[in-house]
XYZ file of C-alpha atoms in Angstrom:
574
model
C 0.000 0.000 0.000
C 1.010 3.608 -0.570
C 2.561 5.906 2.020
C 0.441 8.997 2.620
C 1.684 12.177 4.268
C -1.217 14.373 5.403
C -0.851 17.848 6.903
C -3.412 20.311 8.162
C -2.777 24.046 8.129
C -1.273 25.008 11.460
C -3.828 26.601 13.805
C -2.544 29.873 15.138
C -1.683 30.008 18.816
C -3.874 32.955 19.831
C -6.848 31.223 21.388
C -9.284 28.361 20.963
C -10.364 27.881 17.362
C -13.899 28.153 15.979
C -15.863 25.676 13.875
C -14.741 27.400 10.685
C -11.115 26.642 11.539
C -12.075 23.050 12.300
C -13.897 22.316 9.035
C -11.439 24.351 6.958
C -8.446 22.110 7.593
C -8.094 19.830 10.616
C -11.342 17.851 10.527
C -11.320 16.875 6.823
C -7.637 15.995 7.158
C -8.531 13.734 10.069
C -11.415 12.080 8.173
C -9.129 11.434 5.200
C -6.307 10.095 7.371
C -8.666 7.773 9.236
C -10.088 6.519 5.947
C -6.652 5.834 4.492
C -5.560 3.950 7.607
C -8.649 1.780 7.494
C -7.927 0.956 3.868
C -4.508 -0.347 4.885
C -2.257 2.549 3.871
C 0.778 3.775 5.797
C -0.294 7.250 6.965
C 1.496 10.040 8.800
C -0.859 12.831 9.904
C 1.038 15.926 11.074
C -0.061 19.247 12.509
C 1.231 21.812 15.023
C 0.455 25.128 16.624
C 1.770 28.126 14.670
C 3.412 30.078 17.487
C 5.449 32.896 15.980
C 4.417 36.320 14.812
C 2.736 39.418 16.104
C -0.546 38.025 17.492
C 1.344 35.696 19.822
C 3.246 38.634 21.299
C 0.092 40.715 21.645
C -1.891 37.872 23.233
C 0.923 37.122 25.680
C 1.118 40.786 26.655
C -2.618 40.900 27.262
C -2.399 37.728 29.382
C 0.498 39.103 31.407
C 2.768 36.204 30.443
C 6.022 35.774 28.605
C 5.448 34.703 25.013
C 7.037 31.313 25.700
C 4.777 30.671 28.692
C 1.690 31.862 26.843
C 2.412 29.629 23.847
C 3.040 26.587 26.020
C -0.301 27.053 27.792
C -2.191 27.798 24.586
C -0.690 24.771 22.827
C -1.865 22.443 25.588
C -5.325 24.044 25.593
C -5.712 23.654 21.844
C -4.438 20.086 21.918
C -7.053 19.208 24.546
C -9.830 20.544 22.304
C -8.568 18.613 19.292
C -8.375 15.446 21.370
C -11.974 16.130 22.364
C -12.923 16.332 18.686
C -11.248 12.979 18.081
C -8.507 14.315 15.804
C -6.051 11.437 15.467
C -2.805 13.287 14.733
C 0.308 11.141 14.671
C 2.007 14.208 16.091
C 0.767 17.657 17.063
C 3.872 19.760 17.360
C 4.952 23.348 17.931
C 6.532 25.736 15.459
C 8.652 27.116 18.323
C 10.416 23.751 18.589
C 14.200 23.451 18.249
C 13.603 21.107 15.318
C 11.778 23.777 13.360
C 14.412 26.399 14.169
C 17.153 24.058 12.950
C 15.446 23.225 9.650
C 14.274 26.808 9.027
C 17.798 28.139 9.460
C 19.118 25.378 7.195
C 16.644 26.378 4.490
C 17.608 30.043 4.837
C 21.327 29.299 4.519
C 20.767 27.152 1.430
C 18.578 29.776 -0.204
C 21.276 32.358 0.475
C 24.003 30.123 -0.966
C 21.904 29.602 -4.099
C 21.309 33.304 -4.630
C 17.636 33.413 -3.629
C 17.940 35.542 -0.492
C 19.401 39.021 -0.383
C 19.655 41.739 2.241
C 17.870 44.967 1.423
C 17.404 48.319 3.113
C 13.722 49.135 3.275
C 11.525 51.855 4.648
C 9.318 50.479 7.399
C 6.614 51.742 9.705
C 7.955 53.022 13.018
C 5.807 54.014 15.983
C 7.321 56.685 18.247
C 4.561 55.991 20.789
C 5.660 52.350 21.018
C 9.356 53.017 20.486
C 9.791 50.304 17.879
C 9.468 49.280 14.266
C 6.090 47.701 13.658
C 6.005 44.332 11.902
C 3.250 43.835 9.356
C 0.611 42.545 11.753
C 1.298 45.342 14.223
C -0.172 47.726 11.646
C -3.925 47.746 11.033
C -6.050 49.842 8.726
C -8.423 49.818 5.768
C -7.745 47.479 2.833
C -7.228 49.508 -0.361
C -8.775 46.721 -2.438
C -12.039 45.871 -0.650
C -12.435 48.562 2.021
C -12.341 46.175 4.975
C -11.495 48.410 7.946
C -9.632 45.835 10.073
C -7.120 44.602 7.528
C -3.677 43.671 8.791
C -0.417 44.865 7.345
C 0.407 41.468 5.849
C -2.954 40.313 4.486
C -6.597 41.303 4.335
C -8.579 38.464 5.879
C -11.686 39.675 4.043
C -10.490 39.542 0.423
C -7.293 37.481 1.090
C -5.090 39.969 -0.810
C -1.496 40.028 0.405
C -0.526 43.507 1.586
C 2.339 45.585 2.876
C 1.701 47.895 5.845
C 2.216 50.948 3.678
C -0.674 49.809 1.442
C -3.204 50.342 4.225
C -5.415 53.386 4.374
C -5.583 55.106 7.770
C -2.897 52.885 9.330
C -2.640 52.608 13.126
C -0.523 50.698 15.637
C -2.027 47.404 16.820
C -0.150 47.889 20.109
C -1.198 51.358 21.176
C -3.716 52.386 18.518
C -1.534 55.377 17.711
C -1.892 56.879 14.242
C 1.326 58.848 14.714
C 3.396 56.547 12.518
C 6.619 57.266 10.676
C 8.512 55.593 7.884
C 12.141 54.829 8.723
C 14.868 52.791 7.087
C 15.907 49.333 8.336
C 17.380 46.165 6.805
C 15.641 42.866 6.128
C 16.128 39.638 4.189
C 14.126 39.092 1.023
C 13.214 35.815 -0.643
C 13.684 36.411 -4.371
C 10.480 34.761 -5.526
C 10.694 36.548 -8.851
C 13.713 34.385 -9.728
C 11.772 31.243 -8.871
C 8.476 31.968 -10.646
C 9.189 29.891 -13.763
C 10.169 26.883 -11.664
C 7.095 27.219 -9.460
C 4.904 27.340 -12.572
C 6.623 24.259 -13.992
C 6.115 22.365 -10.747
C 2.488 23.420 -10.425
C 1.740 22.285 -13.966
C 2.758 18.749 -12.993
C 0.396 18.473 -10.020
C -2.460 21.005 -10.180
C -4.725 18.776 -12.268
C -5.250 16.848 -9.010
C -6.237 19.979 -7.058
C -9.748 21.362 -6.554
C -10.669 24.370 -8.659
C -10.455 26.680 -5.651
C -6.787 25.917 -4.985
C -5.833 26.047 -8.643
C -7.559 29.367 -9.323
C -5.946 31.078 -6.324
C -2.470 29.820 -7.206
C -2.791 30.739 -10.879
C -4.019 34.216 -9.965
C -0.851 34.780 -7.962
C 1.356 33.471 -10.732
C -0.454 35.505 -13.404
C 0.043 38.675 -11.372
C 3.728 37.773 -10.999
C 5.628 36.757 -7.898
C 7.190 39.606 -5.996
C 10.273 39.352 -3.829
C 9.105 39.025 -0.236
C 10.613 40.187 3.038
C 11.108 37.114 5.230
C 12.394 38.739 8.442
C 10.688 40.848 11.074
C 11.521 43.037 14.072
C 10.106 40.833 16.815
C 11.340 39.415 20.093
C 9.833 35.975 19.434
C 10.569 33.739 16.460
C 13.254 31.713 14.709
C 16.403 33.860 14.931
C 18.315 34.840 11.824
C 21.509 32.717 12.025
C 24.480 34.788 13.130
C 26.936 32.712 11.086
C 25.310 33.973 7.883
C 23.874 37.399 8.750
C 25.761 38.644 11.843
C 24.526 42.248 11.623
C 20.858 41.289 11.375
C 21.267 38.678 14.090
C 22.768 41.307 16.369
C 19.716 43.495 15.743
C 17.505 40.611 16.872
C 15.794 39.956 13.552
C 13.666 36.816 13.339
C 12.139 35.032 10.365
C 8.670 35.964 9.159
C 6.044 33.559 10.463
C 4.963 32.616 6.939
C 8.539 31.590 6.168
C 9.004 29.254 9.120
C 5.404 28.021 9.615
C 5.216 25.751 6.512
C 8.692 24.430 7.311
C 7.203 23.300 10.626
C 5.454 20.497 8.719
C 8.944 19.076 8.330
C 9.993 20.212 11.796
C 6.970 18.539 13.398
C 7.797 15.316 11.584
C 11.256 15.453 13.088
C 9.629 16.144 16.478
C 7.549 12.983 15.931
C 10.687 10.990 15.170
C 12.599 12.411 18.124
C 9.681 11.511 20.417
C 9.771 7.820 19.495
C 9.544 5.570 22.550
C 12.481 3.402 23.551
C 12.960 0.540 21.144
C 11.102 2.241 18.259
C 12.902 3.879 15.346
C 11.202 6.545 13.250
C 12.743 7.868 10.048
C 11.421 11.393 9.524
C 13.552 12.034 6.453
C 11.960 9.167 4.521
C 8.707 11.145 4.514
C 10.270 14.363 3.232
C 13.633 13.836 1.547
C 13.911 12.066 -1.812
C 10.330 10.908 -1.282
C 8.655 11.932 -4.549
C 8.255 8.320 -5.691
C 7.376 6.814 -2.313
C 5.054 9.307 -0.599
C 1.816 10.974 -1.642
C 1.479 14.316 0.147
C -1.935 15.960 0.696
C -2.332 19.361 2.351
C -5.586 20.714 3.845
C -6.289 24.413 4.435
C -8.764 27.267 4.139
C -8.554 29.505 1.101
C -6.655 32.318 2.823
C -3.744 29.908 3.346
C -3.678 28.628 -0.225
C -1.306 31.282 -1.679
C 1.410 30.546 0.858
C 1.173 26.778 0.318
C 0.920 26.806 -3.470
C 3.492 29.514 -4.196
C 5.682 30.689 -1.319
C 6.428 27.345 0.332
C 7.056 25.539 -2.995
C 9.343 28.398 -4.043
C 11.238 27.971 -0.774
C 11.570 24.209 -1.275
C 12.646 24.614 -4.880
C 15.182 27.306 -4.019
C 17.093 25.214 -1.485
C 18.087 22.906 -4.377
C 17.524 19.804 -2.286
C 14.967 17.046 -2.968
C 12.345 17.986 -0.364
C 8.848 16.608 -0.861
C 6.307 19.056 -2.239
C 2.539 18.705 -2.116
C 0.790 16.432 -4.578
C -2.662 17.740 -3.641
C -3.638 21.047 -2.043
C -7.216 20.764 -0.776
C -8.508 24.275 -0.200
C -11.800 25.175 1.479
C -14.043 28.194 1.328
C -15.411 29.834 4.480
C -17.892 28.463 6.934
C -19.876 31.525 7.941
C -22.007 32.141 11.025
C -25.477 33.176 9.888
C -23.826 34.584 6.771
C -21.250 36.619 8.701
C -17.648 35.795 9.448
C -16.540 33.682 12.354
C -13.913 35.676 14.234
C -11.332 34.441 16.713
C -10.366 37.957 17.790
C -13.994 39.000 18.354
C -15.195 35.595 19.683
C -18.071 35.598 17.202
C -19.522 32.204 16.346
C -19.264 28.771 17.922
C -15.842 27.785 19.243
C -14.610 24.264 19.748
C -14.539 24.434 23.541
C -18.137 25.668 23.721
C -19.233 23.135 21.097
C -17.949 20.231 23.169
C -19.582 21.635 26.301
C -23.047 21.252 24.818
C -22.819 18.168 22.565
C -20.401 15.284 21.891
C -17.882 15.569 19.089
C -19.621 13.263 16.606
C -22.588 15.641 16.312
C -20.210 18.348 15.146
C -17.971 16.124 13.052
C -20.877 14.839 10.990
C -22.554 18.205 10.523
C -19.346 19.946 9.493
C -18.298 17.275 6.998
C -21.809 17.048 5.552
C -21.760 20.821 5.044
C -18.081 21.359 4.239
C -17.537 24.662 2.360
C -15.948 23.155 -0.730
C -17.320 24.714 -3.918
C -18.793 27.739 -2.109
C -19.015 29.260 1.341
C -21.513 27.510 3.587
C -23.374 28.946 6.557
C -23.763 27.622 10.070
C -27.133 28.302 11.655
C -28.571 26.628 14.729
C -31.702 25.810 12.759
C -29.765 23.953 10.057
C -27.574 22.214 12.625
C -30.625 21.051 14.573
C -32.396 19.762 11.468
C -29.310 17.838 10.343
C -28.696 16.241 13.731
C -32.324 15.266 14.240
C -32.909 13.889 10.753
C -29.609 12.248 9.817
C -28.083 11.223 13.130
C -30.998 10.733 15.523
C -33.606 9.406 13.067
C -31.778 7.805 10.156
C -28.887 6.165 12.033
C -29.679 6.206 15.744
C -33.326 5.166 15.496
C -32.480 2.363 13.062
C -29.942 0.882 15.442
C -32.248 1.135 18.439
C -35.267 -0.332 16.636
C -33.372 -3.310 15.294
C -31.482 -4.274 18.427
C -34.305 -3.591 20.895
C -36.895 -5.498 18.873
C -34.579 -8.446 18.257
C -33.681 -8.713 21.939
C -37.346 -8.606 22.885
C -38.328 -11.327 20.402
C -35.236 -13.497 20.025
C -32.992 -12.782 23.001
C -29.453 -11.398 23.226
C -27.943 -13.224 20.254
C -28.124 -12.632 16.516
C -31.093 -14.744 15.334
C -30.751 -17.299 12.562
C -33.876 -17.357 10.433
C -34.076 -18.615 6.908
C -31.638 -18.116 4.045
C -31.459 -14.709 2.375
C -33.952 -14.019 -0.390
C -34.590 -11.502 -3.150
C -35.011 -8.551 -0.794
C -31.623 -9.251 0.795
C -29.954 -9.627 -2.608
C -31.425 -6.308 -3.710
C -30.273 -4.661 -0.492
C -26.769 -6.113 -0.803
C -26.381 -4.779 -4.348
C -27.485 -1.319 -3.201
C -25.147 -1.350 -0.223
C -22.194 -2.380 -2.415
C -23.023 0.417 -4.865
C -23.299 3.054 -2.162
C -20.110 1.862 -0.457
C -18.246 2.251 -3.750
C -19.668 5.771 -4.071
C -18.575 6.612 -0.532
C -15.065 5.315 -1.222
C -14.818 7.180 -4.529
C -15.890 10.519 -3.068
C -13.653 10.222 -0.014
C -10.635 9.394 -2.147
C -11.493 12.353 -4.398
C -11.605 14.589 -1.271
C -15.224 15.471 -1.986
C -16.391 15.470 1.606
C -19.961 16.681 1.189
C -20.580 14.018 -1.432
C -18.887 11.409 0.757
C -21.167 12.341 3.659
C -24.186 12.123 1.364
C -23.133 8.604 0.328
C -22.682 7.612 3.967
C -26.119 8.985 4.793
C -27.539 7.020 1.854
C -25.996 3.852 3.289
C -27.817 4.501 6.556
C -31.055 5.273 4.701
C -30.868 2.004 2.782
C -31.150 0.129 6.060
C -34.286 2.049 7.009
C -35.858 1.392 3.601
C -35.157 -2.325 3.943
C -36.624 -2.389 7.433
C -39.783 -0.585 6.336
C -40.160 -2.937 3.365
C -39.756 -6.124 5.431
C -41.577 -4.848 8.563
C -40.324 -7.495 11.008
C -42.846 -6.270 13.619
C -45.514 -7.650 11.259
C -43.500 -10.628 9.989
C -43.102 -11.940 13.517
C -46.849 -12.673 13.709
C -46.961 -15.098 10.783
C -43.344 -15.820 9.775
C -40.873 -15.843 12.695
C -38.062 -17.208 10.503
C -38.607 -14.353 8.052
C -38.507 -11.801 10.865
C -35.295 -13.396 12.178
C -33.711 -13.103 8.706
C -34.688 -9.440 8.506
C -33.199 -8.670 11.897
C -30.047 -10.685 11.211
C -29.542 -8.771 7.973
C -30.192 -5.447 9.713
C -27.651 -6.312 12.414
C -25.084 -7.018 9.734
C -25.859 -3.574 8.360
C -25.211 -2.058 11.783
C -21.849 -3.820 11.939
C -21.029 -2.533 8.435
C -22.026 0.987 9.504
C -19.692 0.694 12.485
C -16.752 0.013 10.191
C -17.350 2.475 7.365
C -18.656 5.369 9.516
C -15.496 5.440 11.663
C -13.676 8.154 9.664
C -16.540 10.597 10.224
C -18.062 9.606 13.609
C -15.385 7.528 15.367
C -16.880 7.464 18.873
C -20.268 6.308 17.576
C -18.594 3.732 15.350
C -16.768 2.318 18.361
C -20.037 2.064 20.297
C -21.686 0.209 17.410
C -18.729 -2.109 17.014
C -18.775 -2.828 20.737
C -22.439 -3.874 20.642
C -21.465 -7.206 19.090
C -19.287 -9.795 20.832
C -17.807 -11.011 17.558
C -14.560 -12.982 18.060
C -11.523 -11.598 16.235
C -13.470 -8.532 15.047
C -10.447 -6.795 13.577
C -11.658 -5.859 10.080
C -10.759 -2.291 9.179
C -12.919 -2.077 6.066
C -15.629 -3.895 4.138
C -15.066 -5.503 0.763
C -17.625 -5.275 -2.024
C -18.469 -8.967 -1.585
C -18.960 -8.513 2.161
C -21.196 -5.511 1.528
C -23.274 -7.478 -0.943
C -23.637 -10.596 1.220
C -24.158 -8.978 4.655
C -23.134 -12.148 6.492
C -20.245 -10.993 8.710
C -22.207 -11.633 11.904
C -23.006 -15.350 12.275
C -26.194 -16.395 14.041
C -25.605 -16.795 17.740
C -23.290 -13.780 18.064
C -24.087 -12.098 21.404
C -25.063 -8.437 21.310
C -26.114 -5.630 23.624
C -28.265 -2.575 22.998
C -26.064 0.533 23.327
C -27.343 3.721 24.963
C -29.065 6.266 22.737
C -26.508 7.215 20.095
C -27.845 10.661 19.228
C -30.408 12.564 21.275
C -32.640 14.900 19.318
C -32.127 18.605 19.855
C -35.323 19.934 21.398
C -36.964 23.285 20.752
C -35.941 24.306 24.260
C -32.295 23.501 23.549
C -32.439 25.342 20.231
C -33.772 28.420 21.992
C -31.008 28.189 24.596
C -28.294 27.896 21.917
C -29.618 30.940 20.098
C -29.697 32.907 23.335
C -26.139 31.922 24.238
C -24.452 32.346 20.864
C -26.649 34.851 19.047
C -26.256 35.412 15.332
C -23.492 36.906 13.194
C -24.040 40.369 14.677
C -23.967 39.045 18.232
C -27.659 39.767 18.806
């Protein structure tokens, strides 16, 4: 089987993430990784907190902590939330790790040796009120392209255009709010992307036919507009230091690398962290996943659309420029926005539903299913409590949960705590098996194509097929005149439940485990279902003991819906 490297865009360190962050990168990456593992592939799923840059310094200052202490606490808090969501990272690292610093500095030296980094004197924003040069994100103002009045000096989060601080209209200091800003001269390192544009275009042409339209269109827009040389150092106290052996003057001034230079390199750094953390007696080769791995590893990246330019242009340019055989992405899966009642989720303004609050009110599988079923792939999608409630009640509580409860409770009442025997399968079972095999193939195809909404629809159709079969056979009526027929129906339905337990695991892992645990099947180690097994529905032999699990999904009541609206409001906070 193939080796699959999967990375999710690094969540920034400044606070607990919202549902838009979850569905825009980490959750679909987890679903895909789980699926690949269950199909027998060798998978390495890597992520980390992105800990450098201006917001980390500002958040630490507000918390009254050193940046290092703040980042350590925030990393642990985020990791706890992702564990609660069932994200099965092989390693969840930190961009402030020594491993990332080592590899980032190595990349910078190699780029310099190859003529792709040069030192330039530039004019930069200086704040007399703060007594310091202001890095890009320390400058806020109005975007000249879309008019968004809270754009940052590096990028407008509204229209995703990359900016320089001097592009902003009405600029102000993010530290003090002062508008008394000056332009002074200082020196920084620049990555000469203009020299690498042709090579980036050549590389992209070899892989972009596997990308979704969103990723391709964003990358091509950047390339069409032409790659500009980009400053890759900042005046900050926290970050990967510029190596003194190569740039002694800048190192003495305390320059650090720009967060968007070192953050993608942390994918490699976190893999080395994973290897270095191997338990005694286990050897992990991090380089085999990244170095000279083009023919042995398939690399898939997941991210929201604002991260696409950095992953499709800047990071590949960096990898190409070092003139070493580092693995580049085969697929860049970009996502649109998940909105909150049509407005933007916002970490800084705490608008929307955040992962900690989500897990306070409902278990993770409710959220995992809803988000995947409504993933913002071709367009933005909107979260509303009304839509969430309808999806949970119809798909999870009725279609899956009620089916499981009806089958197992009725069978226990009529036939005891073992899978009943009944007669041999007939035409209805053959028809059902063919439909299940077809839908399973559809589910597999859409998951492998990274079409998550369509994959969720196929999974839902698998669950619905069981309900249709049950309604057609009506074992509660069969039992009166044909007990063997009723036993066959229930045996077949129980085999469906076992199949659901296996194939639903990538999306709703906790529920899948509960379903799997309902049956005392010896040596129940199957990780997937073959087409023949799906068609025959005979995995569970008669006599297999079973239990009825607790209610899998409770319906969201009108009272709960009212309480959620009152607590979280809408996009305007009302």
